[in-house]
mmCIF file of C-alpha atoms and ligand atoms in Angstrom:
data_model
loop_
_atom_site.group_PDB
_atom_site.id
_atom_site.type_symbol
_atom_site.label_atom_id
_atom_site.label_comp_id
_atom_site.label_asym_id
_atom_site.label_seq_id
_atom_site.Cartn_x
_atom_site.Cartn_y
_atom_site.Cartn_z
ATOM 1 C CA MET S 1 -52.270 5.769 -36.130
ATOM 2 C CA LEU S 2 -56.149 5.986 -35.130
ATOM 3 C CA PRO S 3 -56.884 9.240 -33.326
ATOM 4 C CA VAL S 4 -57.824 9.567 -29.645
ATOM 5 C CA TRP S 5 -61.672 10.733 -29.742
ATOM 6 C CA ASN S 6 -62.058 13.519 -27.431
ATOM 7 C CA ARG S 7 -66.146 13.053 -26.616
ATOM 8 C CA ASN S 8 -65.726 16.197 -24.099
ATOM 9 C CA PRO S 9 -64.034 18.781 -26.084
ATOM 10 C CA ALA S 10 -63.356 22.218 -24.804
ATOM 11 C CA PHE S 11 -65.883 23.587 -26.976
ATOM 12 C CA THR S 12 -68.936 22.316 -29.270
ATOM 13 C CA ILE S 13 -68.773 22.026 -33.200
ATOM 14 C CA THR S 14 -72.236 21.464 -34.308
ATOM 15 C CA ARG S 15 -71.581 20.820 -38.094
ATOM 16 C CA ALA S 16 -70.312 22.051 -41.278
ATOM 17 C CA SER S 17 -71.690 25.363 -42.083
ATOM 18 C CA HIS S 18 -70.662 27.320 -44.606
ATOM 19 C CA VAL S 19 -67.439 27.865 -47.230
ATOM 20 C CA VAL S 20 -66.413 31.134 -48.641
ATOM 21 C CA LEU S 21 -64.673 31.454 -51.925
ATOM 22 C CA THR S 22 -63.397 34.274 -54.279
ATOM 23 C CA ALA S 23 -64.116 34.493 -57.804
ATOM 24 C CA ARG S 24 -63.294 36.882 -60.625
ATOM 25 C CA ASP S 25 -67.073 37.120 -62.424
ATOM 26 C CA LEU S 26 -70.069 37.348 -59.702
ATOM 27 C CA ASP S 27 -72.514 37.024 -62.939
ATOM 28 C CA ALA S 28 -70.665 33.715 -63.948
ATOM 29 C CA SER S 29 -70.928 32.774 -60.462
ATOM 30 C CA ALA S 30 -74.358 33.339 -59.992
ATOM 31 C CA HIS S 31 -75.518 31.734 -62.993
ATOM 32 C CA PHE S 32 -73.292 28.636 -62.354
ATOM 33 C CA TYR S 33 -74.675 28.240 -58.572
ATOM 34 C CA THR S 34 -78.474 29.262 -59.619
ATOM 35 C CA ASP S 35 -78.940 27.536 -62.860
ATOM 36 C CA VAL S 36 -76.455 24.739 -63.119
ATOM 37 C CA ILE S 37 -76.567 23.624 -59.389
ATOM 38 C CA GLY S 38 -79.626 24.961 -58.543
ATOM 39 C CA LEU S 39 -79.087 27.108 -55.124
ATOM 40 C CA VAL S 40 -81.113 29.882 -53.605
ATOM 41 C CA LEU S 41 -79.602 33.303 -54.295
ATOM 42 C CA THR S 42 -80.272 34.614 -50.729
ATOM 43 C CA GLU S 43 -78.702 37.885 -51.416
ATOM 44 C CA ARG S 44 -75.916 39.887 -53.231
ATOM 45 C CA ASP S 45 -74.417 43.261 -52.992
ATOM 46 C CA GLU S 46 -71.736 44.707 -55.737
ATOM 47 C CA ASN S 47 -68.794 42.259 -54.358
ATOM 48 C CA THR S 48 -70.540 39.603 -52.581
ATOM 49 C CA LEU S 49 -72.856 36.439 -53.234
ATOM 50 C CA TYR S 50 -74.527 34.871 -50.547
ATOM 51 C CA PHE S 51 -76.482 31.176 -51.373
ATOM 52 C CA ARG S 52 -78.053 28.821 -49.250
ATOM 53 C CA GLY S 53 -79.508 25.258 -49.924
ATOM 54 C CA LEU S 54 -83.283 24.602 -50.581
ATOM 55 C CA GLU S 55 -84.005 23.383 -46.885
ATOM 56 C CA GLU S 56 -81.504 25.849 -45.161
ATOM 57 C CA ALA S 57 -82.885 28.272 -42.551
ATOM 58 C CA ALA S 58 -79.494 29.901 -42.279
ATOM 59 C CA HIS S 59 -78.799 32.788 -44.243
ATOM 60 C CA HIS S 60 -75.867 31.125 -46.297
ATOM 61 C CA SER S 61 -73.791 28.364 -46.821
ATOM 62 C CA LEU S 62 -71.864 29.584 -49.634
ATOM 63 C CA VAL S 63 -70.323 32.945 -50.044
ATOM 64 C CA ILE S 64 -68.566 34.330 -52.965
ATOM 65 C CA LYS S 65 -66.404 37.298 -52.861
ATOM 66 C CA ARG S 66 -65.506 39.360 -55.969
ATOM 67 C CA THR S 67 -61.422 39.408 -56.636
ATOM 68 C CA THR S 68 -59.433 40.770 -59.307
ATOM 69 C CA GLY S 69 -56.723 38.168 -58.397
ATOM 70 C CA ASP S 70 -56.703 34.493 -58.136
ATOM 71 C CA ALA S 71 -59.954 32.389 -57.510
ATOM 72 C CA GLN S 72 -59.263 31.013 -53.946
ATOM 73 C CA ALA S 73 -60.809 29.415 -50.736
ATOM 74 C CA GLU S 74 -61.194 32.322 -48.396
ATOM 75 C CA ARG S 75 -62.562 30.329 -45.312
ATOM 76 C CA ILE S 76 -64.214 27.076 -44.151
ATOM 77 C CA GLY S 77 -66.930 27.230 -41.788
ATOM 78 C CA LEU S 78 -67.905 25.384 -38.877
ATOM 79 C CA ARG S 79 -71.249 26.157 -36.527
ATOM 80 C CA VAL S 80 -70.746 26.185 -33.072
ATOM 81 C CA GLN S 81 -73.656 25.784 -30.149
ATOM 82 C CA ASP S 82 -74.069 29.330 -29.415
ATOM 83 C CA ALA S 83 -71.842 32.419 -28.482
ATOM 84 C CA SER S 84 -70.343 31.206 -25.312
ATOM 85 C CA ASP S 85 -68.442 28.720 -27.409
ATOM 86 C CA ILE S 86 -66.726 31.280 -29.148
ATOM 87 C CA ASP S 87 -64.951 32.255 -25.814
ATOM 88 C CA LYS S 88 -64.242 28.765 -25.088
ATOM 89 C CA ALA S 89 -62.652 28.133 -28.553
ATOM 90 C CA ALA S 90 -60.622 31.279 -28.097
ATOM 91 C CA GLU S 91 -59.244 29.977 -24.861
ATOM 92 C CA TYR S 92 -58.492 26.569 -25.885
ATOM 93 C CA LEU S 93 -56.832 27.778 -29.338
ATOM 94 C CA ASN S 94 -54.675 30.327 -27.425
ATOM 95 C CA SER S 95 -53.687 27.888 -25.252
ATOM 96 C CA ARG S 96 -52.329 25.755 -27.729
ATOM 97 C CA GLY S 97 -50.156 28.715 -29.347
ATOM 98 C CA ILE S 98 -53.116 29.257 -32.089
ATOM 99 C CA VAL S 99 -53.973 32.891 -32.949
ATOM 100 C CA THR S 100 -57.265 34.104 -32.858
ATOM 101 C CA THR S 101 -59.378 37.325 -34.417
ATOM 102 C CA GLU S 102 -63.270 37.915 -34.016
ATOM 103 C CA PRO S 103 -64.320 39.828 -37.275
ATOM 104 C CA ASP S 104 -67.467 41.468 -37.660
ATOM 105 C CA VAL S 105 -69.306 39.070 -40.551
ATOM 106 C CA PRO S 106 -72.274 40.368 -42.216
ATOM 107 C CA PHE S 107 -75.593 38.170 -41.589
ATOM 108 C CA GLN S 108 -73.408 36.347 -38.815
ATOM 109 C CA GLY S 109 -73.175 36.147 -34.723
ATOM 110 C CA ARG S 110 -70.359 36.198 -33.253
ATOM 111 C CA THR S 111 -67.449 34.529 -35.394
ATOM 112 C CA LEU S 112 -63.775 33.286 -34.767
ATOM 113 C CA HIS S 113 -60.996 32.795 -37.517
ATOM 114 C CA PHE S 114 -58.052 30.800 -36.664
ATOM 115 C CA THR S 115 -55.689 29.018 -39.052
ATOM 116 C CA ASP S 116 -55.396 24.993 -38.023
ATOM 117 C CA PRO S 117 -52.212 23.337 -37.743
ATOM 118 C CA VAL S 118 -52.215 22.208 -41.087
ATOM 119 C CA GLY S 119 -52.685 25.709 -42.649
ATOM 120 C CA ASN S 120 -56.781 25.624 -43.060
ATOM 121 C CA LEU S 121 -58.027 29.123 -42.703
ATOM 122 C CA MET S 122 -61.036 28.224 -40.633
ATOM 123 C CA GLU S 123 -64.068 30.172 -39.159
ATOM 124 C CA LEU S 124 -66.348 29.408 -36.175
ATOM 125 C CA CYS S 125 -69.657 30.985 -36.531
ATOM 126 C CA SER S 126 -72.013 30.763 -33.639
ATOM 127 C CA SER S 127 -75.372 31.888 -35.120
ATOM 128 C CA MET S 128 -76.808 33.428 -38.468
ATOM 129 C CA ASP S 129 -79.760 35.349 -39.806
ATOM 130 C CA VAL S 130 -82.909 33.417 -40.259
ATOM 131 C CA VAL S 131 -84.622 32.953 -43.675
ATOM 132 C CA ASP S 132 -87.287 31.224 -44.984
ATOM 133 C CA ARG S 133 -86.580 27.476 -45.882
ATOM 134 C CA ARG S 134 -87.657 26.640 -49.490
ATOM 135 C CA MET S 135 -88.036 22.981 -49.015
ATOM 136 C CA GLN S 136 -91.734 22.602 -50.017
ATOM 137 C CA GLU S 137 -91.547 25.127 -52.737
ATOM 138 C CA PHE S 138 -90.877 22.282 -55.261
ATOM 139 C CA HIS S 139 -92.182 24.512 -58.280
ATOM 140 C CA THR S 140 -89.394 26.342 -57.747
ATOM 141 C CA PHE S 141 -86.581 23.535 -57.673
ATOM 142 C CA ARG S 142 -83.932 23.595 -60.281
ATOM 143 C CA SER S 143 -81.302 21.260 -61.542
ATOM 144 C CA GLY S 144 -79.593 19.012 -58.539
ATOM 145 C CA GLN S 145 -81.864 20.708 -55.991
ATOM 146 C CA PRO S 146 -79.384 20.944 -53.326
ATOM 147 C CA GLN S 147 -80.708 20.755 -49.689
ATOM 148 C CA ARG S 148 -78.204 21.820 -47.378
ATOM 149 C CA ILE S 149 -74.521 21.777 -46.972
ATOM 150 C CA ASP S 150 -72.957 18.668 -45.852
ATOM 151 C CA HIS S 151 -69.151 18.382 -45.726
ATOM 152 C CA TYR S 152 -65.752 19.576 -47.021
ATOM 153 C CA GLN S 153 -62.856 17.810 -48.255
ATOM 154 C CA LEU S 154 -59.533 19.349 -47.672
ATOM 155 C CA VAL S 155 -56.502 18.372 -49.011
ATOM 156 C CA THR S 156 -53.328 18.117 -46.455
ATOM 157 C CA HIS S 157 -49.649 17.500 -46.495
ATOM 158 C CA ASP S 158 -50.100 16.023 -42.794
ATOM 159 C CA VAL S 159 -53.356 13.905 -42.360
ATOM 160 C CA GLN S 160 -51.962 12.504 -38.869
ATOM 161 C CA THR S 161 -51.625 16.258 -37.614
ATOM 162 C CA ALA S 162 -55.193 17.317 -38.832
ATOM 163 C CA THR S 163 -56.921 14.057 -37.721
ATOM 164 C CA ASP S 164 -55.607 14.439 -34.268
ATOM 165 C CA PHE S 165 -56.235 18.028 -33.943
ATOM 166 C CA TYR S 166 -59.909 17.727 -34.862
ATOM 167 C CA SER S 167 -60.355 14.690 -33.231
ATOM 168 C CA ASP S 168 -59.301 16.617 -29.739
ATOM 169 C CA LEU S 169 -62.112 19.144 -30.848
ATOM 170 C CA GLY S 170 -64.836 16.461 -30.991
ATOM 171 C CA PHE S 171 -64.780 14.987 -34.319
ATOM 172 C CA ARG S 172 -65.170 11.238 -34.570
ATOM 173 C CA LEU S 173 -63.643 9.126 -37.306
ATOM 174 C CA ALA S 174 -65.930 7.210 -39.354
ATOM 175 C CA GLU S 175 -63.815 5.776 -41.975
ATOM 176 C CA TYR S 176 -60.242 6.169 -42.929
ATOM 177 C CA THR S 177 -57.680 4.918 -45.803
ATOM 178 C CA ALA S 178 -54.618 3.650 -44.819
ATOM 179 C CA THR S 179 -51.291 2.576 -46.322
ATOM 180 C CA ASP S 180 -51.891 -1.217 -46.923
ATOM 181 C CA GLY S 181 -51.170 -3.222 -43.710
ATOM 182 C CA THR S 182 -50.700 -0.585 -41.131
ATOM 183 C CA GLU S 183 -52.307 2.470 -39.878
ATOM 184 C CA GLU S 184 -50.453 5.078 -41.597
ATOM 185 C CA LEU S 185 -53.545 7.517 -42.407
ATOM 186 C CA TRP S 186 -53.685 8.431 -45.724
ATOM 187 C CA GLY S 187 -57.371 9.682 -45.267
ATOM 188 C CA SER S 188 -59.751 10.480 -42.455
ATOM 189 C CA TRP S 189 -63.585 11.076 -42.864
ATOM 190 C CA LEU S 190 -64.530 13.049 -39.234
ATOM 191 C CA GLU S 191 -67.770 13.621 -38.434
ATOM 192 C CA VAL S 192 -69.790 15.881 -35.653
ATOM 193 C CA LYS S 193 -73.369 15.564 -36.749
ATOM 194 C CA GLY S 194 -74.148 12.155 -36.970
ATOM 195 C CA ASN S 195 -73.689 11.039 -40.234
ATOM 196 C CA THR S 196 -69.923 9.806 -41.646
ATOM 197 C CA HIS S 197 -68.252 12.998 -42.354
ATOM 198 C CA ASP S 198 -68.448 17.088 -41.869
ATOM 199 C CA ILE S 199 -64.612 17.083 -42.703
ATOM 200 C CA VAL S 200 -62.382 14.879 -44.855
ATOM 201 C CA PHE S 201 -58.498 15.193 -44.825
ATOM 202 C CA THR S 202 -56.801 13.539 -47.698
ATOM 203 C CA ASN S 203 -53.290 13.071 -48.554
ATOM 204 C CA GLY S 204 -51.400 15.736 -51.023
ATOM 205 C CA THR S 205 -50.094 18.984 -51.786
ATOM 206 C CA GLY S 206 -52.049 21.205 -48.959
ATOM 207 C CA PRO S 207 -53.439 22.834 -47.262
ATOM 208 C CA ARG S 208 -56.239 23.010 -50.142
ATOM 209 C CA LEU S 209 -60.052 22.763 -50.512
ATOM 210 C CA HIS S 210 -60.563 19.794 -52.407
ATOM 211 C CA HIS S 211 -64.364 20.294 -52.357
ATOM 212 C CA PHE S 212 -67.488 21.238 -50.681
ATOM 213 C CA ALA S 213 -70.950 19.105 -50.593
ATOM 214 C CA TYR S 214 -74.413 19.683 -50.906
ATOM 215 C CA THR S 215 -77.038 16.951 -50.393
ATOM 216 C CA VAL S 216 -79.694 16.203 -52.719
ATOM 217 C CA PRO S 217 -83.078 14.491 -52.223
ATOM 218 C CA ASP S 218 -82.581 11.369 -54.545
ATOM 219 C CA ALA S 219 -80.407 9.921 -57.055
ATOM 220 C CA SER S 220 -82.182 11.478 -60.017
ATOM 221 C CA CYS S 221 -81.468 14.927 -59.088
ATOM 222 C CA LEU S 222 -77.617 13.713 -59.815
ATOM 223 C CA ILE S 223 -78.807 12.582 -63.339
ATOM 224 C CA HIS S 224 -80.881 15.700 -63.848
ATOM 225 C CA ALA S 225 -78.029 18.102 -62.819
ATOM 226 C CA ALA S 226 -75.673 16.321 -64.948
ATOM 227 C CA ASP S 227 -78.143 16.989 -67.942
ATOM 228 C CA VAL S 228 -78.707 20.477 -66.824
ATOM 229 C CA ALA S 229 -75.031 20.960 -66.715
ATOM 230 C CA GLY S 230 -74.502 19.644 -70.462
ATOM 231 C CA SER S 231 -77.639 21.609 -71.770
ATOM 232 C CA LEU S 232 -76.195 24.897 -70.314
ATOM 233 C CA GLY S 233 -72.943 24.186 -71.720
ATOM 234 C CA PHE S 234 -70.931 23.110 -68.496
ATOM 235 C CA GLY S 235 -70.817 19.543 -69.648
ATOM 236 C CA ASP S 236 -66.982 19.369 -69.386
ATOM 237 C CA GLU S 237 -67.288 20.754 -65.882
ATOM 238 C CA ILE S 238 -68.329 17.533 -64.868
ATOM 239 C CA ASP S 239 -65.454 16.501 -62.993
ATOM 240 C CA ARG S 240 -66.534 13.096 -61.764
ATOM 241 C CA GLY S 241 -69.486 11.091 -61.836
ATOM 242 C CA PRO S 242 -72.196 9.886 -61.320
ATOM 243 C CA GLY S 243 -70.945 7.057 -59.327
ATOM 244 C CA ARG S 244 -70.953 5.605 -55.937
ATOM 245 C CA HIS S 245 -68.388 6.003 -53.574
ATOM 246 C CA GLY S 246 -66.723 2.876 -51.156
ATOM 247 C CA LEU S 247 -66.017 5.470 -48.496
ATOM 248 C CA SER S 248 -69.684 6.622 -46.964
ATOM 249 C CA ASN S 249 -71.332 4.504 -49.490
ATOM 250 C CA ALA S 250 -72.914 7.837 -51.168
ATOM 251 C CA LEU S 251 -73.838 8.248 -55.160
ATOM 252 C CA PHE S 252 -72.229 11.288 -56.161
ATOM 253 C CA LEU S 253 -71.330 13.982 -58.890
ATOM 254 C CA TYR S 254 -68.815 16.579 -58.987
ATOM 255 C CA LEU S 255 -68.826 19.907 -60.833
ATOM 256 C CA ARG S 256 -66.419 22.662 -61.389
ATOM 257 C CA ASP S 257 -67.482 26.286 -61.311
ATOM 258 C CA PRO S 258 -66.220 29.050 -63.338
ATOM 259 C CA ASP S 259 -63.247 29.827 -61.167
ATOM 260 C CA GLY S 260 -62.167 25.962 -60.687
ATOM 261 C CA HIS S 261 -63.967 25.835 -57.558
ATOM 262 C CA ARG S 262 -65.235 21.947 -56.994
ATOM 263 C CA VAL S 263 -68.704 21.521 -55.510
ATOM 264 C CA GLU S 264 -70.292 18.032 -55.175
ATOM 265 C CA LEU S 265 -73.787 16.797 -55.160
ATOM 266 C CA PHE S 266 -74.843 13.700 -53.483
ATOM 267 C CA ASN S 267 -77.672 11.676 -52.173
ATOM 268 C CA THR S 268 -76.133 11.609 -48.299
ATOM 269 C CA HIS S 269 -74.457 9.150 -46.170
ATOM 270 C CA TYR S 270 -75.504 6.729 -43.325
ATOM 271 C CA GLN S 271 -76.044 7.242 -39.987
ATOM 272 C CA PHE S 272 -72.713 7.016 -37.597
ATOM 273 C CA ILE S 273 -74.281 7.792 -33.868
ATOM 274 C CA ASP S 274 -73.921 4.577 -31.827
ATOM 275 C CA LEU S 275 -70.688 4.273 -29.587
ATOM 276 C CA GLU S 276 -70.257 0.253 -30.450
ATOM 277 C CA THR S 277 -69.617 0.844 -34.101
ATOM 278 C CA ASP S 278 -65.703 0.912 -35.168
ATOM 279 C CA PRO S 279 -64.355 2.997 -38.037
ATOM 280 C CA ILE S 280 -64.446 1.575 -41.313
ATOM 281 C CA ARG S 281 -60.614 1.120 -42.591
ATOM 282 C CA TRP S 282 -60.035 1.052 -46.379
ATOM 283 C CA ASP S 283 -56.261 0.050 -47.930
ATOM 284 C CA THR S 284 -55.116 2.603 -50.171
ATOM 285 C CA SER S 285 -54.435 -0.149 -52.850
ATOM 286 C CA ASP S 286 -58.097 -0.723 -52.957
ATOM 287 C CA PRO S 287 -59.875 1.087 -55.765
ATOM 288 C CA ARG S 288 -63.331 0.221 -54.225
ATOM 289 C CA ARG S 289 -63.113 2.607 -51.576
ATOM 290 C CA ALA S 290 -63.170 5.281 -54.137
ATOM 291 C CA GLN S 291 -65.807 3.911 -56.273
ATOM 292 C CA GLN S 292 -67.891 0.849 -56.259
ATOM 293 C CA TRP S 293 -68.203 0.783 -60.222
ATOM 294 C CA GLY S 294 -67.154 2.414 -63.235
ATOM 295 C CA MET S 295 -63.922 4.131 -64.052
ATOM 296 C CA PRO S 296 -61.181 5.877 -61.706
ATOM 297 C CA ALA S 297 -61.663 9.487 -61.094
ATOM 298 C CA SER S 298 -59.437 11.682 -63.597
ATOM 299 C CA GLU S 299 -55.982 13.330 -62.659
ATOM 300 C CA ARG S 300 -57.797 16.537 -62.802
ATOM 301 C CA TRP S 301 -59.982 15.148 -59.797
ATOM 302 C CA TRP S 302 -57.343 13.970 -57.691
ATOM 303 C CA PHE S 303 -54.535 16.698 -58.137
ATOM 304 C CA GLU S 304 -56.728 20.059 -58.790
ATOM 305 C CA ALA S 305 -57.844 22.059 -55.867
ATOM 306 C CA SER S 306 -58.493 25.503 -54.189
ATOM 307 C CA GLU S 307 -55.489 27.154 -52.495
ATOM 308 C CA PHE S 308 -56.048 29.262 -49.572
ATOM 309 C CA PRO S 309 -54.738 33.071 -49.467
ATOM 310 C CA GLY S 310 -51.375 33.752 -48.032
ATOM 311 C CA GLN S 311 -51.115 29.808 -47.033
ATOM 312 C CA PRO S 312 -47.904 28.371 -48.809
ATOM 313 C CA VAL S 313 -48.812 24.658 -49.860
ATOM 314 C CA GLN S 314 -46.540 21.966 -48.934
ATOM 315 C CA LYS S 315 -45.606 18.460 -50.169
ATOM 316 C CA PRO S 316 -47.147 15.474 -48.539
ATOM 317 C CA LEU S 317 -45.277 13.494 -46.086
ATOM 318 C CA LEU S 318 -46.534 10.225 -47.139
ATOM 319 C CA GLU S 319 -45.745 8.781 -50.928
ATOM 320 C CA ALA S 320 -48.939 7.449 -52.505
ATOM 321 C CA SER S 321 -49.980 7.526 -56.311
ATOM 322 C CA PRO S 322 -53.736 6.995 -56.449
ATOM 323 C CA ILE S 323 -55.069 5.202 -59.247
ATOM 324 C CA THR S 324 -56.318 7.453 -62.036
ATOM 325 C CA LEU S 325 -58.212 7.276 -65.076
ATOM 326 C CA GLU S 326 -55.068 7.969 -67.098
ATOM 327 C CA SER S 327 -53.126 5.507 -65.274
ATOM 328 C CA TYR S 328 -56.091 2.806 -65.248
ATOM 329 C CA LEU S 329 -56.515 3.521 -69.282
ATOM 330 C CA SER S 330 -52.734 3.228 -69.630
ATOM 331 C CA VAL S 331 -52.648 -0.615 -68.455
ATOM 332 C CA HIS S 332 -56.427 -1.534 -69.456
HETATM 333 FE FE1 FE2 E 1 -67.402 14.832 -50.503
#
C-alpha cells in the first residue's frame, strides 16, 4: 500500500547526515576509509575515528568506534533544521509512545536518540562543528574521491510500517518495488533532500544496515576506486559492481570494510522535487530494477548486513526470493 506523505510534519528533517559503526581494529578502518575509499579523516582519538567527504563542511559523516565485541551499526544519523526541531521531535515521538533520550555527542549540537518502529537505532542531529571543505584541493583527492554522504539502505522485516512511519516524518516516496500486480511494498526509496532517496527500506531479516553511500564526481572514480581496492589487496571486498541500477538510475560500486560493513560509491541520482511526478513502480520480478546490465548481485550482497546492538532481528513478513548471482548462474 502506498504511504500517505505528510508535507507538514511535526519537525523538519533535512537530509541523511552520518552513520556510527563499531569496528575491532581502528588502524585497519582508518586505512580502508582513507586509502581505499578516499574519505578525509577529520579527527581520531584512542577509541574513535571521524571521517567526512571531500566537500563536506560538517565535522563527520562516518564515525567508527572501537569494540572488542561484534562489529555492528550503532546509529543512523539524520539532520534536522535546527535545535527547536529536537524539542518538536521529542514531543512528537513521545506522543506516539517512542522513548527518546538527549545525549551529549562530541562535535554535535543537540542530538536526540530514538528507536524507530522497526527497530533501527536513530540519531537526530541539529548541528555539527564546521570544518573546511576540501572540494577544490584536487591534489589531495584519493581513490573514489567521495564528496558527501547521501543515503542509507536498511533491511527491515516490515517495509510497510517503516515506510508509513517515515512518510509521516516528511519523507516522500520516489520509487518502490512491489509484489507483481499489487501495491504490496517490498522496498521503498524515500527522500527529504530533493533527490531520489535519503533512506531505503528493503524486505528482509532486520533491523540491519545494508549500506551507506557517498557520491563521487563521475563514473571514472568508480573504476579508479575498484583499481585502488585491487592494488591494495581489497579486490575481494568489492561486493557488487560497477553497474547501473534501474532504481534511481545511479552507477554504483559496493565495497565491504574490514569489519564487513558495506559502503557504496555512486555517481548520484536524479532530482525529485516537482510535486506532479509520481513515484516509479517496479515489479519484484523485474531484474532491471536492480541492475540495467551485467550479472545479478551475489547472495553475499543480498543477505549480509550489519546488525544493531541489542536489537533482535526478525524474519520478513513478505516471502521474496531475489534473483542472486548464484541462482542466475544455476539456470544459465
Ligand atoms: Fe544505495
